[in-house]
mmCIF file of C-alpha atoms in Angstrom:
data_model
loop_
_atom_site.group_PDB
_atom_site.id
_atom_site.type_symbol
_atom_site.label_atom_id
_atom_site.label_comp_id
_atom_site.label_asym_id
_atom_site.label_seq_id
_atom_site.Cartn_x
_atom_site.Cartn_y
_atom_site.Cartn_z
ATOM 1 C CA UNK A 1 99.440 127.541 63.419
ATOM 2 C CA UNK A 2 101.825 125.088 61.785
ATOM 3 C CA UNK A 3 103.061 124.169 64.881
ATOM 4 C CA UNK A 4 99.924 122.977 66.349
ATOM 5 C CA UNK A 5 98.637 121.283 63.225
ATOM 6 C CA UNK A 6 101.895 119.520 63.828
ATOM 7 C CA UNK A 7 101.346 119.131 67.592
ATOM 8 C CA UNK A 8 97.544 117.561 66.601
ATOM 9 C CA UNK A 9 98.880 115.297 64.105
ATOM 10 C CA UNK A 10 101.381 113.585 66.073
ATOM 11 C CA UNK A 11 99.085 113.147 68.855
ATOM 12 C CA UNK A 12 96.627 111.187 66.645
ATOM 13 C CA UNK A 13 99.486 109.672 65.241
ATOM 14 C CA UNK A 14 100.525 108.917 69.403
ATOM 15 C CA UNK A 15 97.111 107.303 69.826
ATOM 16 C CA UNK A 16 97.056 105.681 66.613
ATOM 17 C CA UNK A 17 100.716 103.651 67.135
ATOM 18 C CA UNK A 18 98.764 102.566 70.852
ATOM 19 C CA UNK A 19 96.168 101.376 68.778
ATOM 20 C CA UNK A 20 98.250 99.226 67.133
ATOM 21 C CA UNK A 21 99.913 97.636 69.923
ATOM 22 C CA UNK A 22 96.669 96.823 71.234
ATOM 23 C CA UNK A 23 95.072 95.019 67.849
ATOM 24 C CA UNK A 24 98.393 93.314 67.791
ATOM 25 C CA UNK A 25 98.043 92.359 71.417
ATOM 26 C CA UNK A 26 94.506 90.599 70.711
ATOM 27 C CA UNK A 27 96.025 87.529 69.576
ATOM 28 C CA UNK A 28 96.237 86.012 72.665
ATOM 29 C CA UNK A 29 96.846 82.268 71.497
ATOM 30 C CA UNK A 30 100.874 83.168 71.699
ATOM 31 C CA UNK A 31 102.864 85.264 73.802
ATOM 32 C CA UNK A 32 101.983 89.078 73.142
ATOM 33 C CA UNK A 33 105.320 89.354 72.809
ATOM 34 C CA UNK A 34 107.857 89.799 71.672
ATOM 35 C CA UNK A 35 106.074 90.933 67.921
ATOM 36 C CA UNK A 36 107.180 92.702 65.263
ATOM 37 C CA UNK A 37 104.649 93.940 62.643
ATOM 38 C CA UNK A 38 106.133 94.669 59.054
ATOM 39 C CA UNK A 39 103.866 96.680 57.041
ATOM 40 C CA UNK A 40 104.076 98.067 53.477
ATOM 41 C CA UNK A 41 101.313 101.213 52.659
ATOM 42 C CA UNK A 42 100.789 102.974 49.021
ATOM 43 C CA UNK A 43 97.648 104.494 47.746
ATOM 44 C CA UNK A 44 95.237 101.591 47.644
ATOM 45 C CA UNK A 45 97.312 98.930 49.129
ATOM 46 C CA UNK A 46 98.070 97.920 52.599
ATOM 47 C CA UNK A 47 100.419 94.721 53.462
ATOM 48 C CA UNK A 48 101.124 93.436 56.974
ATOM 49 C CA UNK A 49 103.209 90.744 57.962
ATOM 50 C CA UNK A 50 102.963 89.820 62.103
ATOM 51 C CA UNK A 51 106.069 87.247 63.136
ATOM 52 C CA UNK A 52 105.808 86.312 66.877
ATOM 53 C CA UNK A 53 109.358 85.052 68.668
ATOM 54 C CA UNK A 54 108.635 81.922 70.434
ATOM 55 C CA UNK A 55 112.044 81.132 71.738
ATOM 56 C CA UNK A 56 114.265 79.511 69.020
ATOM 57 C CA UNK A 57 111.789 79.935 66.053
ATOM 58 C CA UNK A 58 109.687 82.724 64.764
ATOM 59 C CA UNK A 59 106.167 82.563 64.524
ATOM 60 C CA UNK A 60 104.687 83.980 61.348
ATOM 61 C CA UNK A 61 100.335 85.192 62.533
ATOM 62 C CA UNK A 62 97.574 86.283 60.530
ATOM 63 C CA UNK A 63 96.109 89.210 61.704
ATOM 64 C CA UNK A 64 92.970 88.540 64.455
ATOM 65 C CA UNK A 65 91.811 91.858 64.176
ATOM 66 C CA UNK A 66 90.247 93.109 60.958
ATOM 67 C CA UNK A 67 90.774 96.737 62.249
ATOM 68 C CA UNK A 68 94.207 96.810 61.725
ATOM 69 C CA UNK A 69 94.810 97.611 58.123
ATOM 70 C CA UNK A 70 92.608 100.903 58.641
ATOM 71 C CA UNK A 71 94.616 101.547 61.735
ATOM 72 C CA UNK A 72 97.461 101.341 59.691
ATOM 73 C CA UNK A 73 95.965 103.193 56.490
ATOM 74 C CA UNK A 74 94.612 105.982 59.185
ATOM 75 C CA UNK A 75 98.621 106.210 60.906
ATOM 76 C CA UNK A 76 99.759 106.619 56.873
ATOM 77 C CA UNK A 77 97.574 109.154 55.890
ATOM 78 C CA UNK A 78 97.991 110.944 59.102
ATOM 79 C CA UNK A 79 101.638 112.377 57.578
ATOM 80 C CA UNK A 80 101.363 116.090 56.222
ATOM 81 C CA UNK A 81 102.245 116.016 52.626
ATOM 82 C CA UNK A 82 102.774 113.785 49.685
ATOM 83 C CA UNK A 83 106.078 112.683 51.081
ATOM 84 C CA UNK A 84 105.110 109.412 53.191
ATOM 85 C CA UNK A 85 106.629 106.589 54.886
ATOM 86 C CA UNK A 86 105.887 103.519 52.575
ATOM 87 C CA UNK A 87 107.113 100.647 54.871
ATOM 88 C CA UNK A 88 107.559 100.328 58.734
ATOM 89 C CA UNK A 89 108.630 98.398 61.568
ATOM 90 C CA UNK A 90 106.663 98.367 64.705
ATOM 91 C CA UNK A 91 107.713 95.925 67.316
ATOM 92 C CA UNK A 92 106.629 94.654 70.864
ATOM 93 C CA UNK A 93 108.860 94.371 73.789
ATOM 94 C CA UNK A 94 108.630 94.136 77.409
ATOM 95 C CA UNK A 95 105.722 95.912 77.484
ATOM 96 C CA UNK A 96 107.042 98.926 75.219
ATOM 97 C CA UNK A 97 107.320 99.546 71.253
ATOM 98 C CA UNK A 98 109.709 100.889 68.858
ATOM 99 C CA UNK A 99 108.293 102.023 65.371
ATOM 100 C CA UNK A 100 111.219 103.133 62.551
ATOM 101 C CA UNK A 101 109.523 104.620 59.441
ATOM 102 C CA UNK A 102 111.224 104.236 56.085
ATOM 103 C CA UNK A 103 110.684 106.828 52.976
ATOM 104 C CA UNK A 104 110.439 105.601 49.586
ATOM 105 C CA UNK A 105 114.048 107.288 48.853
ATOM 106 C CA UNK A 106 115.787 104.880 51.284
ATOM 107 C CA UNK A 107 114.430 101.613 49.761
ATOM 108 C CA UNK A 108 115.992 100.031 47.060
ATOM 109 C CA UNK A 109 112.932 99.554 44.262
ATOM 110 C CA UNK A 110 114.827 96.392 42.939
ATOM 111 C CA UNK A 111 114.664 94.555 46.289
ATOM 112 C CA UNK A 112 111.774 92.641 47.194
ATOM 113 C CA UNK A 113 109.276 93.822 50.496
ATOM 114 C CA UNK A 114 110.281 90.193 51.662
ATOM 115 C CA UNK A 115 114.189 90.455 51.230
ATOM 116 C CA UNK A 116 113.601 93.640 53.736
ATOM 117 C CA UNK A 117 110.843 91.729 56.112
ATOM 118 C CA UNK A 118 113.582 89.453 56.285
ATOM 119 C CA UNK A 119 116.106 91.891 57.581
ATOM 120 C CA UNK A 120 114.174 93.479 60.213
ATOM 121 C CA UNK A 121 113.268 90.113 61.797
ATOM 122 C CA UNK A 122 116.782 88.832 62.019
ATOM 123 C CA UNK A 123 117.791 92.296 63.295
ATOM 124 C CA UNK A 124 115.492 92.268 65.739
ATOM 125 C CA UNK A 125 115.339 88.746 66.634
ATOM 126 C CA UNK A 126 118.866 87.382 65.307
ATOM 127 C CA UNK A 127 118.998 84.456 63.025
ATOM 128 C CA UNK A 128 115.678 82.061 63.572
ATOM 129 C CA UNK A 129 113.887 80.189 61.346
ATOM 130 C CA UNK A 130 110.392 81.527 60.629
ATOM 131 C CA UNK A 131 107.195 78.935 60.776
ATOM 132 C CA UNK A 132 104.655 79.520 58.722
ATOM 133 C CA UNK A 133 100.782 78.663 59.097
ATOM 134 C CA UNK A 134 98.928 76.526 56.762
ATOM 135 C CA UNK A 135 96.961 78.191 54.605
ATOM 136 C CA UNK A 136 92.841 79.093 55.053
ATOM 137 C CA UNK A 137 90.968 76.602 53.313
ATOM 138 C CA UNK A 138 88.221 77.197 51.230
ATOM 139 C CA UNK A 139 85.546 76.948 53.781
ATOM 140 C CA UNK A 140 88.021 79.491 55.793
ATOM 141 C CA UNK A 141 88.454 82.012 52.954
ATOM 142 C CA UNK A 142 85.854 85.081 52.106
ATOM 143 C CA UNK A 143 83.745 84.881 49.081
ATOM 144 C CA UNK A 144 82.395 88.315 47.533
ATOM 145 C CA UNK A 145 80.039 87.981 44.379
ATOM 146 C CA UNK A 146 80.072 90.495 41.888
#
């Protein structure tokens, strides 16, 4: 029985990671790809950074598609257990993608999320500087009352 609770769970987890690829494929103003998408997960708290390569520079995007946080929360909380991933790596190329999990025993709690976003993009895309959108305006932001 453990076996195909297993077997069930990674298929979701299968469909979930094609999910992904295709929220992060909706932003159709750049290339598709090459992308990597650096997210951080916890109880309560999802954080996604999405950095396009566009030849000599990175890209940094805002997500287009407001389903991808619960895609991600859905691909966290479909792990078995109290021992989840916390932070991953899922990047587009040539019309494939490579995901690495990491466990909150293999990062280093005094380094910043950034120091590590850093990492992955220069290990994936060598060293490039990263441009950065302006920030929403006002009339662009969401206003909740209370």
């Amino acid at each position: 029985m453990n076996d195909r609770r297993s077997a069930v769970a990674e298929t979701e987890s299968e469909k979930l990671l094609v999910e992904i690829g295709g929220l992060l494929m909706e932003d159709s103003e750049y290339p598709l790809e090459p992308t990597l998408l650096y997210a951080q997960l916890d109880n309560n708290m999802i954080g996604e950074s999405i950095v396009k390569e566009l030849g000599n520079q990175l890209l940094f995007r805002w997500p287009v598609n407001e389903r991808l946080p619960d895609a991600l929360l859905e691909l966290w909380e479909a792990q078995d257990g109290q021992d989840r991933w916390s932070e991953l790596e899922y990047v587009l190329r040539d019309g494939q993608f490579e995901v690495a999990y990491f466990y909150p025993d293999e990062i280093d709690p005094q380094e910043n999320v950034i120091e590590r976003r850093e990492r992955a993009l220069r290990r994936h895309f060598g060293e490039k500087p990263i441009v950065y959108p302006p920030l929403p305006t006002d009339d662009e932001l969401q206003s909740y009352g209370l």
